């Protein structure tokens, strides 16, 4: 049945690090299970890198067969979640070329992940990375996801100023 990452574990990890490396089994079932862990990690504000074991291996068997140095090589080859998902999709199609339907599917998937990133700067960096990897303009991704670009400044809305001005005037009258 495997081991699943829990919300509590992810929050605890986030206290000690900013990124985690998740190791996936090469089989589809292992990858689907591990993908659920990515959502949990993103909810805990953790960056996620993906390391994939060769087909038929699990961490224990791999270390027994290849040793610690072999495992270090797997971990050194870890990629970000966007790179991993795009390469996984490319591996599934002849010629490795993603058509517009595959790109749309990935954009929507990445959009769901992006919504879990509370920090605006991190979210924008994530979307910019996705746009670059898919060779698309970030504006297209935002439009597909119905996202607006971040504002350049945090101006207080005019309505609030008017209300504050009226409150100040009222307080002057009272005093």
mmCIF file with all atom_site columns, C-alpha atoms in Angstrom:
data_model
loop_
_atom_site.group_PDB
_atom_site.id
_atom_site.type_symbol
_atom_site.label_atom_id
_atom_site.label_alt_id
_atom_site.label_comp_id
_atom_site.label_asym_id
_atom_site.label_entity_id
_atom_site.label_seq_id
_atom_site.pdbx_PDB_ins_code
_atom_site.Cartn_x
_atom_site.Cartn_y
_atom_site.Cartn_z
_atom_site.occupancy
_atom_site.B_iso_or_equiv
_atom_site.pdbx_formal_charge
_atom_site.auth_seq_id
_atom_site.auth_comp_id
_atom_site.auth_asym_id
_atom_site.auth_atom_id
_atom_site.pdbx_PDB_model_num
ATOM 1   C CA . UNK A 1 1   ? 0.000   0.000  0.000   1.00 0.00 ? 1   UNK A CA 1
ATOM 2   C CA . UNK A 1 2   ? 3.000   2.347  0.368   1.00 0.00 ? 2   UNK A CA 1
ATOM 3   C CA . UNK A 1 3   ? 3.540   5.362  2.553   1.00 0.00 ? 3   UNK A CA 1
ATOM 4   C CA . UNK A 1 4   ? 1.601   8.562  2.049   1.00 0.00 ? 4   UNK A CA 1
ATOM 5   C CA . UNK A 1 5   ? 2.633   12.062 3.062   1.00 0.00 ? 5   UNK A CA 1
ATOM 6   C CA . UNK A 1 6   ? 0.185   13.602 5.533   1.00 0.00 ? 6   UNK A CA 1
ATOM 7   C CA . UNK A 1 7   ? -0.712  17.264 6.080   1.00 0.00 ? 7   UNK A CA 1
ATOM 8   C CA . UNK A 1 8   ? 0.878   17.160 9.534   1.00 0.00 ? 8   UNK A CA 1
ATOM 9   C CA . UNK A 1 9   ? 4.132   15.706 8.188   1.00 0.00 ? 9   UNK A CA 1
ATOM 10  C CA . UNK A 1 10  ? 4.293   18.313 5.409   1.00 0.00 ? 10  UNK A CA 1
ATOM 11  C CA . UNK A 1 11  ? 3.735   21.191 7.855   1.00 0.00 ? 11  UNK A CA 1
ATOM 12  C CA . UNK A 1 12  ? 6.438   19.800 10.116  1.00 0.00 ? 12  UNK A CA 1
ATOM 13  C CA . UNK A 1 13  ? 8.850   19.533 7.174   1.00 0.00 ? 13  UNK A CA 1
ATOM 14  C CA . UNK A 1 14  ? 8.037   23.131 6.177   1.00 0.00 ? 14  UNK A CA 1
ATOM 15  C CA . UNK A 1 15  ? 9.336   24.285 9.570   1.00 0.00 ? 15  UNK A CA 1
ATOM 16  C CA . UNK A 1 16  ? 12.793  22.938 8.700   1.00 0.00 ? 16  UNK A CA 1
ATOM 17  C CA . UNK A 1 17  ? 13.135  23.296 4.921   1.00 0.00 ? 17  UNK A CA 1
ATOM 18  C CA . UNK A 1 18  ? 11.733  25.097 1.900   1.00 0.00 ? 18  UNK A CA 1
ATOM 19  C CA . UNK A 1 19  ? 11.971  22.237 -0.622  1.00 0.00 ? 19  UNK A CA 1
ATOM 20  C CA . UNK A 1 20  ? 11.473  18.491 -0.539  1.00 0.00 ? 20  UNK A CA 1
ATOM 21  C CA . UNK A 1 21  ? 12.426  15.786 -3.008  1.00 0.00 ? 21  UNK A CA 1
ATOM 22  C CA . UNK A 1 22  ? 9.753   13.168 -3.565  1.00 0.00 ? 22  UNK A CA 1
ATOM 23  C CA . UNK A 1 23  ? 10.857  9.836  -4.921  1.00 0.00 ? 23  UNK A CA 1
ATOM 24  C CA . UNK A 1 24  ? 8.470   8.109  -7.321  1.00 0.00 ? 24  UNK A CA 1
ATOM 25  C CA . UNK A 1 25  ? 8.328   4.490  -8.316  1.00 0.00 ? 25  UNK A CA 1
ATOM 26  C CA . UNK A 1 26  ? 8.454   4.171  -12.090 1.00 0.00 ? 26  UNK A CA 1
ATOM 27  C CA . UNK A 1 27  ? 5.082   2.394  -12.288 1.00 0.00 ? 27  UNK A CA 1
ATOM 28  C CA . UNK A 1 28  ? 1.885   4.358  -12.925 1.00 0.00 ? 28  UNK A CA 1
ATOM 29  C CA . UNK A 1 29  ? 0.276   3.442  -9.587  1.00 0.00 ? 29  UNK A CA 1
ATOM 30  C CA . UNK A 1 30  ? 3.283   4.662  -7.632  1.00 0.00 ? 30  UNK A CA 1
ATOM 31  C CA . UNK A 1 31  ? 3.367   7.890  -9.593  1.00 0.00 ? 31  UNK A CA 1
ATOM 32  C CA . UNK A 1 32  ? -0.357  8.565  -9.068  1.00 0.00 ? 32  UNK A CA 1
ATOM 33  C CA . UNK A 1 33  ? 0.026   8.034  -5.339  1.00 0.00 ? 33  UNK A CA 1
ATOM 34  C CA . UNK A 1 34  ? 3.055   10.281 -5.148  1.00 0.00 ? 34  UNK A CA 1
ATOM 35  C CA . UNK A 1 35  ? 1.299   13.015 -7.163  1.00 0.00 ? 35  UNK A CA 1
ATOM 36  C CA . UNK A 1 36  ? -1.257  13.258 -4.346  1.00 0.00 ? 36  UNK A CA 1
ATOM 37  C CA . UNK A 1 37  ? 1.643   14.030 -2.012  1.00 0.00 ? 37  UNK A CA 1
ATOM 38  C CA . UNK A 1 38  ? 2.589   17.014 -4.172  1.00 0.00 ? 38  UNK A CA 1
ATOM 39  C CA . UNK A 1 39  ? -0.735  18.695 -3.385  1.00 0.00 ? 39  UNK A CA 1
ATOM 40  C CA . UNK A 1 40  ? -0.096  18.189 0.309   1.00 0.00 ? 40  UNK A CA 1
ATOM 41  C CA . UNK A 1 41  ? 3.434   19.615 0.014   1.00 0.00 ? 41  UNK A CA 1
ATOM 42  C CA . UNK A 1 42  ? 2.201   22.625 -1.959  1.00 0.00 ? 42  UNK A CA 1
ATOM 43  C CA . UNK A 1 43  ? -0.486  23.265 0.670   1.00 0.00 ? 43  UNK A CA 1
ATOM 44  C CA . UNK A 1 44  ? 2.306   23.382 3.259   1.00 0.00 ? 44  UNK A CA 1
ATOM 45  C CA . UNK A 1 45  ? 4.210   25.948 1.128   1.00 0.00 ? 45  UNK A CA 1
ATOM 46  C CA . UNK A 1 46  ? 6.971   23.484 0.231   1.00 0.00 ? 46  UNK A CA 1
ATOM 47  C CA . UNK A 1 47  ? 8.751   23.481 -3.106  1.00 0.00 ? 47  UNK A CA 1
ATOM 48  C CA . UNK A 1 48  ? 8.811   20.030 -4.667  1.00 0.00 ? 48  UNK A CA 1
ATOM 49  C CA . UNK A 1 49  ? 11.445  18.246 -6.733  1.00 0.00 ? 49  UNK A CA 1
ATOM 50  C CA . UNK A 1 50  ? 10.846  14.802 -8.219  1.00 0.00 ? 50  UNK A CA 1
ATOM 51  C CA . UNK A 1 51  ? 13.286  11.889 -8.357  1.00 0.00 ? 51  UNK A CA 1
ATOM 52  C CA . UNK A 1 52  ? 12.189  8.782  -10.261 1.00 0.00 ? 52  UNK A CA 1
ATOM 53  C CA . UNK A 1 53  ? 13.444  5.289  -9.563  1.00 0.00 ? 53  UNK A CA 1
ATOM 54  C CA . UNK A 1 54  ? 14.024  2.832  -12.420 1.00 0.00 ? 54  UNK A CA 1
ATOM 55  C CA . UNK A 1 55  ? 11.169  0.504  -13.281 1.00 0.00 ? 55  UNK A CA 1
ATOM 56  C CA . UNK A 1 56  ? 10.781  -2.368 -10.843 1.00 0.00 ? 56  UNK A CA 1
ATOM 57  C CA . UNK A 1 57  ? 12.739  -0.649 -8.063  1.00 0.00 ? 57  UNK A CA 1
ATOM 58  C CA . UNK A 1 58  ? 11.705  0.814  -4.747  1.00 0.00 ? 58  UNK A CA 1
ATOM 59  C CA . UNK A 1 59  ? 14.053  2.839  -2.511  1.00 0.00 ? 59  UNK A CA 1
ATOM 60  C CA . UNK A 1 60  ? 15.073  -0.181 -0.437  1.00 0.00 ? 60  UNK A CA 1
ATOM 61  C CA . UNK A 1 61  ? 15.829  -2.477 -3.369  1.00 0.00 ? 61  UNK A CA 1
ATOM 62  C CA . UNK A 1 62  ? 17.610  0.301  -5.242  1.00 0.00 ? 62  UNK A CA 1
ATOM 63  C CA . UNK A 1 63  ? 19.993  1.075  -2.372  1.00 0.00 ? 63  UNK A CA 1
ATOM 64  C CA . UNK A 1 64  ? 20.633  -2.645 -1.845  1.00 0.00 ? 64  UNK A CA 1
ATOM 65  C CA . UNK A 1 65  ? 21.438  -3.100 -5.556  1.00 0.00 ? 65  UNK A CA 1
ATOM 66  C CA . UNK A 1 66  ? 23.128  0.211  -6.398  1.00 0.00 ? 66  UNK A CA 1
ATOM 67  C CA . UNK A 1 67  ? 24.363  1.473  -3.050  1.00 0.00 ? 67  UNK A CA 1
ATOM 68  C CA . UNK A 1 68  ? 24.283  4.959  -1.575  1.00 0.00 ? 68  UNK A CA 1
ATOM 69  C CA . UNK A 1 69  ? 26.183  6.470  -4.513  1.00 0.00 ? 69  UNK A CA 1
ATOM 70  C CA . UNK A 1 70  ? 23.535  5.143  -6.900  1.00 0.00 ? 70  UNK A CA 1
ATOM 71  C CA . UNK A 1 71  ? 20.814  6.725  -4.787  1.00 0.00 ? 71  UNK A CA 1
ATOM 72  C CA . UNK A 1 72  ? 22.723  10.022 -4.720  1.00 0.00 ? 72  UNK A CA 1
ATOM 73  C CA . UNK A 1 73  ? 22.760  9.987  -8.534  1.00 0.00 ? 73  UNK A CA 1
ATOM 74  C CA . UNK A 1 74  ? 18.983  9.500  -8.609  1.00 0.00 ? 74  UNK A CA 1
ATOM 75  C CA . UNK A 1 75  ? 18.513  12.377 -6.169  1.00 0.00 ? 75  UNK A CA 1
ATOM 76  C CA . UNK A 1 76  ? 20.952  14.601 -8.092  1.00 0.00 ? 76  UNK A CA 1
ATOM 77  C CA . UNK A 1 77  ? 18.824  14.048 -11.206 1.00 0.00 ? 77  UNK A CA 1
ATOM 78  C CA . UNK A 1 78  ? 15.652  15.277 -9.505  1.00 0.00 ? 78  UNK A CA 1
ATOM 79  C CA . UNK A 1 79  ? 13.653  17.866 -11.439 1.00 0.00 ? 79  UNK A CA 1
ATOM 80  C CA . UNK A 1 80  ? 10.958  20.346 -10.527 1.00 0.00 ? 80  UNK A CA 1
ATOM 81  C CA . UNK A 1 81  ? 7.325   19.278 -10.671 1.00 0.00 ? 81  UNK A CA 1
ATOM 82  C CA . UNK A 1 82  ? 6.632   21.207 -13.879 1.00 0.00 ? 82  UNK A CA 1
ATOM 83  C CA . UNK A 1 83  ? 9.585   19.616 -15.690 1.00 0.00 ? 83  UNK A CA 1
ATOM 84  C CA . UNK A 1 84  ? 8.598   16.185 -14.410 1.00 0.00 ? 84  UNK A CA 1
ATOM 85  C CA . UNK A 1 85  ? 4.953   16.435 -15.512 1.00 0.00 ? 85  UNK A CA 1
ATOM 86  C CA . UNK A 1 86  ? 5.797   17.865 -18.932 1.00 0.00 ? 86  UNK A CA 1
ATOM 87  C CA . UNK A 1 87  ? 8.423   15.190 -19.583 1.00 0.00 ? 87  UNK A CA 1
ATOM 88  C CA . UNK A 1 88  ? 5.981   12.494 -18.392 1.00 0.00 ? 88  UNK A CA 1
ATOM 89  C CA . UNK A 1 89  ? 3.398   13.723 -20.896 1.00 0.00 ? 89  UNK A CA 1
ATOM 90  C CA . UNK A 1 90  ? 5.992   13.930 -23.682 1.00 0.00 ? 90  UNK A CA 1
ATOM 91  C CA . UNK A 1 91  ? 7.050   10.347 -22.987 1.00 0.00 ? 91  UNK A CA 1
ATOM 92  C CA . UNK A 1 92  ? 3.469   9.209  -23.578 1.00 0.00 ? 92  UNK A CA 1
ATOM 93  C CA . UNK A 1 93  ? 3.129   10.613 -27.113 1.00 0.00 ? 93  UNK A CA 1
ATOM 94  C CA . UNK A 1 94  ? 4.974   9.518  -30.255 1.00 0.00 ? 94  UNK A CA 1
ATOM 95  C CA . UNK A 1 95  ? 7.730   11.972 -31.094 1.00 0.00 ? 95  UNK A CA 1
ATOM 96  C CA . UNK A 1 96  ? 7.425   13.666 -27.697 1.00 0.00 ? 96  UNK A CA 1
ATOM 97  C CA . UNK A 1 97  ? 5.546   16.641 -29.156 1.00 0.00 ? 97  UNK A CA 1
ATOM 98  C CA . UNK A 1 98  ? 2.690   17.994 -27.039 1.00 0.00 ? 98  UNK A CA 1
ATOM 99  C CA . UNK A 1 99  ? -0.380  19.034 -29.005 1.00 0.00 ? 99  UNK A CA 1
ATOM 100 C CA . UNK A 1 100 ? -2.714  21.798 -27.841 1.00 0.00 ? 100 UNK A CA 1
ATOM 101 C CA . UNK A 1 101 ? -4.950  19.361 -25.927 1.00 0.00 ? 101 UNK A CA 1
ATOM 102 C CA . UNK A 1 102 ? -2.005  18.023 -23.925 1.00 0.00 ? 102 UNK A CA 1
ATOM 103 C CA . UNK A 1 103 ? -0.797  21.578 -23.265 1.00 0.00 ? 103 UNK A CA 1
ATOM 104 C CA . UNK A 1 104 ? -4.269  22.637 -22.114 1.00 0.00 ? 104 UNK A CA 1
ATOM 105 C CA . UNK A 1 105 ? -4.450  19.648 -19.761 1.00 0.00 ? 105 UNK A CA 1
ATOM 106 C CA . UNK A 1 106 ? -1.070  20.521 -18.270 1.00 0.00 ? 106 UNK A CA 1
ATOM 107 C CA . UNK A 1 107 ? -1.899  24.221 -17.949 1.00 0.00 ? 107 UNK A CA 1
ATOM 108 C CA . UNK A 1 108 ? -5.065  23.375 -16.010 1.00 0.00 ? 108 UNK A CA 1
ATOM 109 C CA . UNK A 1 109 ? -3.142  20.951 -13.795 1.00 0.00 ? 109 UNK A CA 1
ATOM 110 C CA . UNK A 1 110 ? -0.468  23.570 -13.122 1.00 0.00 ? 110 UNK A CA 1
ATOM 111 C CA . UNK A 1 111 ? -3.177  26.146 -12.479 1.00 0.00 ? 111 UNK A CA 1
ATOM 112 C CA . UNK A 1 112 ? -4.577  23.980 -9.695  1.00 0.00 ? 112 UNK A CA 1
ATOM 113 C CA . UNK A 1 113 ? -1.102  23.721 -8.200  1.00 0.00 ? 113 UNK A CA 1
ATOM 114 C CA . UNK A 1 114 ? -0.487  27.460 -8.609  1.00 0.00 ? 114 UNK A CA 1
ATOM 115 C CA . UNK A 1 115 ? -3.644  28.267 -6.665  1.00 0.00 ? 115 UNK A CA 1
ATOM 116 C CA . UNK A 1 116 ? -2.139  26.417 -3.717  1.00 0.00 ? 116 UNK A CA 1
ATOM 117 C CA . UNK A 1 117 ? 0.868   28.760 -3.650  1.00 0.00 ? 117 UNK A CA 1
ATOM 118 C CA . UNK A 1 118 ? -0.079  31.606 -1.317  1.00 0.00 ? 118 UNK A CA 1
ATOM 119 C CA . UNK A 1 119 ? 3.035   33.678 -1.932  1.00 0.00 ? 119 UNK A CA 1
ATOM 120 C CA . UNK A 1 120 ? 2.412   35.808 -5.042  1.00 0.00 ? 120 UNK A CA 1
ATOM 121 C CA . UNK A 1 121 ? 6.089   35.954 -6.030  1.00 0.00 ? 121 UNK A CA 1
ATOM 122 C CA . UNK A 1 122 ? 6.449   32.169 -5.824  1.00 0.00 ? 122 UNK A CA 1
ATOM 123 C CA . UNK A 1 123 ? 3.225   31.679 -7.775  1.00 0.00 ? 123 UNK A CA 1
ATOM 124 C CA . UNK A 1 124 ? 4.365   34.037 -10.542 1.00 0.00 ? 124 UNK A CA 1
ATOM 125 C CA . UNK A 1 125 ? 7.784   32.330 -10.697 1.00 0.00 ? 125 UNK A CA 1
ATOM 126 C CA . UNK A 1 126 ? 6.059   28.947 -10.936 1.00 0.00 ? 126 UNK A CA 1
ATOM 127 C CA . UNK A 1 127 ? 3.777   30.121 -13.764 1.00 0.00 ? 127 UNK A CA 1
ATOM 128 C CA . UNK A 1 128 ? 6.696   31.784 -15.582 1.00 0.00 ? 128 UNK A CA 1
ATOM 129 C CA . UNK A 1 129 ? 8.602   28.488 -15.373 1.00 0.00 ? 129 UNK A CA 1
ATOM 130 C CA . UNK A 1 130 ? 5.594   26.588 -16.744 1.00 0.00 ? 130 UNK A CA 1
ATOM 131 C CA . UNK A 1 131 ? 5.228   29.104 -19.585 1.00 0.00 ? 131 UNK A CA 1
ATOM 132 C CA . UNK A 1 132 ? 8.911   28.756 -20.458 1.00 0.00 ? 132 UNK A CA 1
ATOM 133 C CA . UNK A 1 133 ? 8.817   24.953 -20.407 1.00 0.00 ? 133 UNK A CA 1
ATOM 134 C CA . UNK A 1 134 ? 5.698   24.847 -22.585 1.00 0.00 ? 134 UNK A CA 1
ATOM 135 C CA . UNK A 1 135 ? 7.151   27.560 -24.815 1.00 0.00 ? 135 UNK A CA 1
ATOM 136 C CA . UNK A 1 136 ? 4.089   29.757 -24.297 1.00 0.00 ? 136 UNK A CA 1
ATOM 137 C CA . UNK A 1 137 ? 3.579   33.350 -23.250 1.00 0.00 ? 137 UNK A CA 1
ATOM 138 C CA . UNK A 1 138 ? 2.637   33.626 -19.577 1.00 0.00 ? 138 UNK A CA 1
ATOM 139 C CA . UNK A 1 139 ? -0.301  35.840 -20.610 1.00 0.00 ? 139 UNK A CA 1
ATOM 140 C CA . UNK A 1 140 ? -1.810  32.849 -22.442 1.00 0.00 ? 140 UNK A CA 1
ATOM 141 C CA . UNK A 1 141 ? -1.496  30.739 -19.321 1.00 0.00 ? 141 UNK A CA 1
ATOM 142 C CA . UNK A 1 142 ? -3.084  33.454 -17.182 1.00 0.00 ? 142 UNK A CA 1
ATOM 143 C CA . UNK A 1 143 ? -5.913  33.846 -19.702 1.00 0.00 ? 143 UNK A CA 1
ATOM 144 C CA . UNK A 1 144 ? -6.527  30.092 -19.781 1.00 0.00 ? 144 UNK A CA 1
ATOM 145 C CA . UNK A 1 145 ? -6.595  30.007 -15.973 1.00 0.00 ? 145 UNK A CA 1
ATOM 146 C CA . UNK A 1 146 ? -8.477  33.325 -15.769 1.00 0.00 ? 146 UNK A CA 1
ATOM 147 C CA . UNK A 1 147 ? -5.721  34.803 -13.603 1.00 0.00 ? 147 UNK A CA 1
ATOM 148 C CA . UNK A 1 148 ? -4.820  38.463 -13.540 1.00 0.00 ? 148 UNK A CA 1
ATOM 149 C CA . UNK A 1 149 ? -1.197  39.568 -13.409 1.00 0.00 ? 149 UNK A CA 1
ATOM 150 C CA . UNK A 1 150 ? -0.009  40.864 -10.063 1.00 0.00 ? 150 UNK A CA 1
ATOM 151 C CA . UNK A 1 151 ? -0.389  44.596 -9.583  1.00 0.00 ? 151 UNK A CA 1
ATOM 152 C CA . UNK A 1 152 ? 2.780   46.669 -9.663  1.00 0.00 ? 152 UNK A CA 1
ATOM 153 C CA . UNK A 1 153 ? 1.945   48.521 -6.466  1.00 0.00 ? 153 UNK A CA 1
ATOM 154 C CA . UNK A 1 154 ? -0.354  48.102 -3.537  1.00 0.00 ? 154 UNK A CA 1
ATOM 155 C CA . UNK A 1 155 ? -2.332  51.303 -3.767  1.00 0.00 ? 155 UNK A CA 1
ATOM 156 C CA . UNK A 1 156 ? -5.109  51.747 -1.300  1.00 0.00 ? 156 UNK A CA 1
ATOM 157 C CA . UNK A 1 157 ? -8.417  51.968 -3.126  1.00 0.00 ? 157 UNK A CA 1
ATOM 158 C CA . UNK A 1 158 ? -9.806  55.502 -3.429  1.00 0.00 ? 158 UNK A CA 1
ATOM 159 C CA . UNK A 1 159 ? -13.001 54.479 -1.622  1.00 0.00 ? 159 UNK A CA 1
ATOM 160 C CA . UNK A 1 160 ? -11.030 53.691 1.546   1.00 0.00 ? 160 UNK A CA 1
ATOM 161 C CA . UNK A 1 161 ? -9.335  57.091 1.457   1.00 0.00 ? 161 UNK A CA 1
ATOM 162 C CA . UNK A 1 162 ? -12.683 58.843 1.152   1.00 0.00 ? 162 UNK A CA 1
ATOM 163 C CA . UNK A 1 163 ? -14.105 56.903 4.087   1.00 0.00 ? 163 UNK A CA 1
ATOM 164 C CA . UNK A 1 164 ? -11.004 57.568 6.189   1.00 0.00 ? 164 UNK A CA 1
ATOM 165 C CA . UNK A 1 165 ? -11.203 61.256 5.294   1.00 0.00 ? 165 UNK A CA 1
ATOM 166 C CA . UNK A 1 166 ? -14.852 61.413 6.398   1.00 0.00 ? 166 UNK A CA 1
ATOM 167 C CA . UNK A 1 167 ? -14.013 59.583 9.651   1.00 0.00 ? 167 UNK A CA 1
ATOM 168 C CA . UNK A 1 168 ? -11.188 62.049 10.345  1.00 0.00 ? 168 UNK A CA 1
ATOM 169 C CA . UNK A 1 169 ? -13.515 64.978 9.686   1.00 0.00 ? 169 UNK A CA 1
ATOM 170 C CA . UNK A 1 170 ? -16.153 63.505 12.009  1.00 0.00 ? 170 UNK A CA 1
ATOM 171 C CA . UNK A 1 171 ? -13.569 62.987 14.748  1.00 0.00 ? 171 UNK A CA 1
ATOM 172 C CA . UNK A 1 172 ? -12.391 66.638 14.381  1.00 0.00 ? 172 UNK A CA 1
ATOM 173 C CA . UNK A 1 173 ? -15.991 67.810 14.864  1.00 0.00 ? 173 UNK A CA 1
ATOM 174 C CA . UNK A 1 174 ? -16.403 65.674 17.992  1.00 0.00 ? 174 UNK A CA 1
ATOM 175 C CA . UNK A 1 175 ? -13.172 66.853 19.554  1.00 0.00 ? 175 UNK A CA 1
#
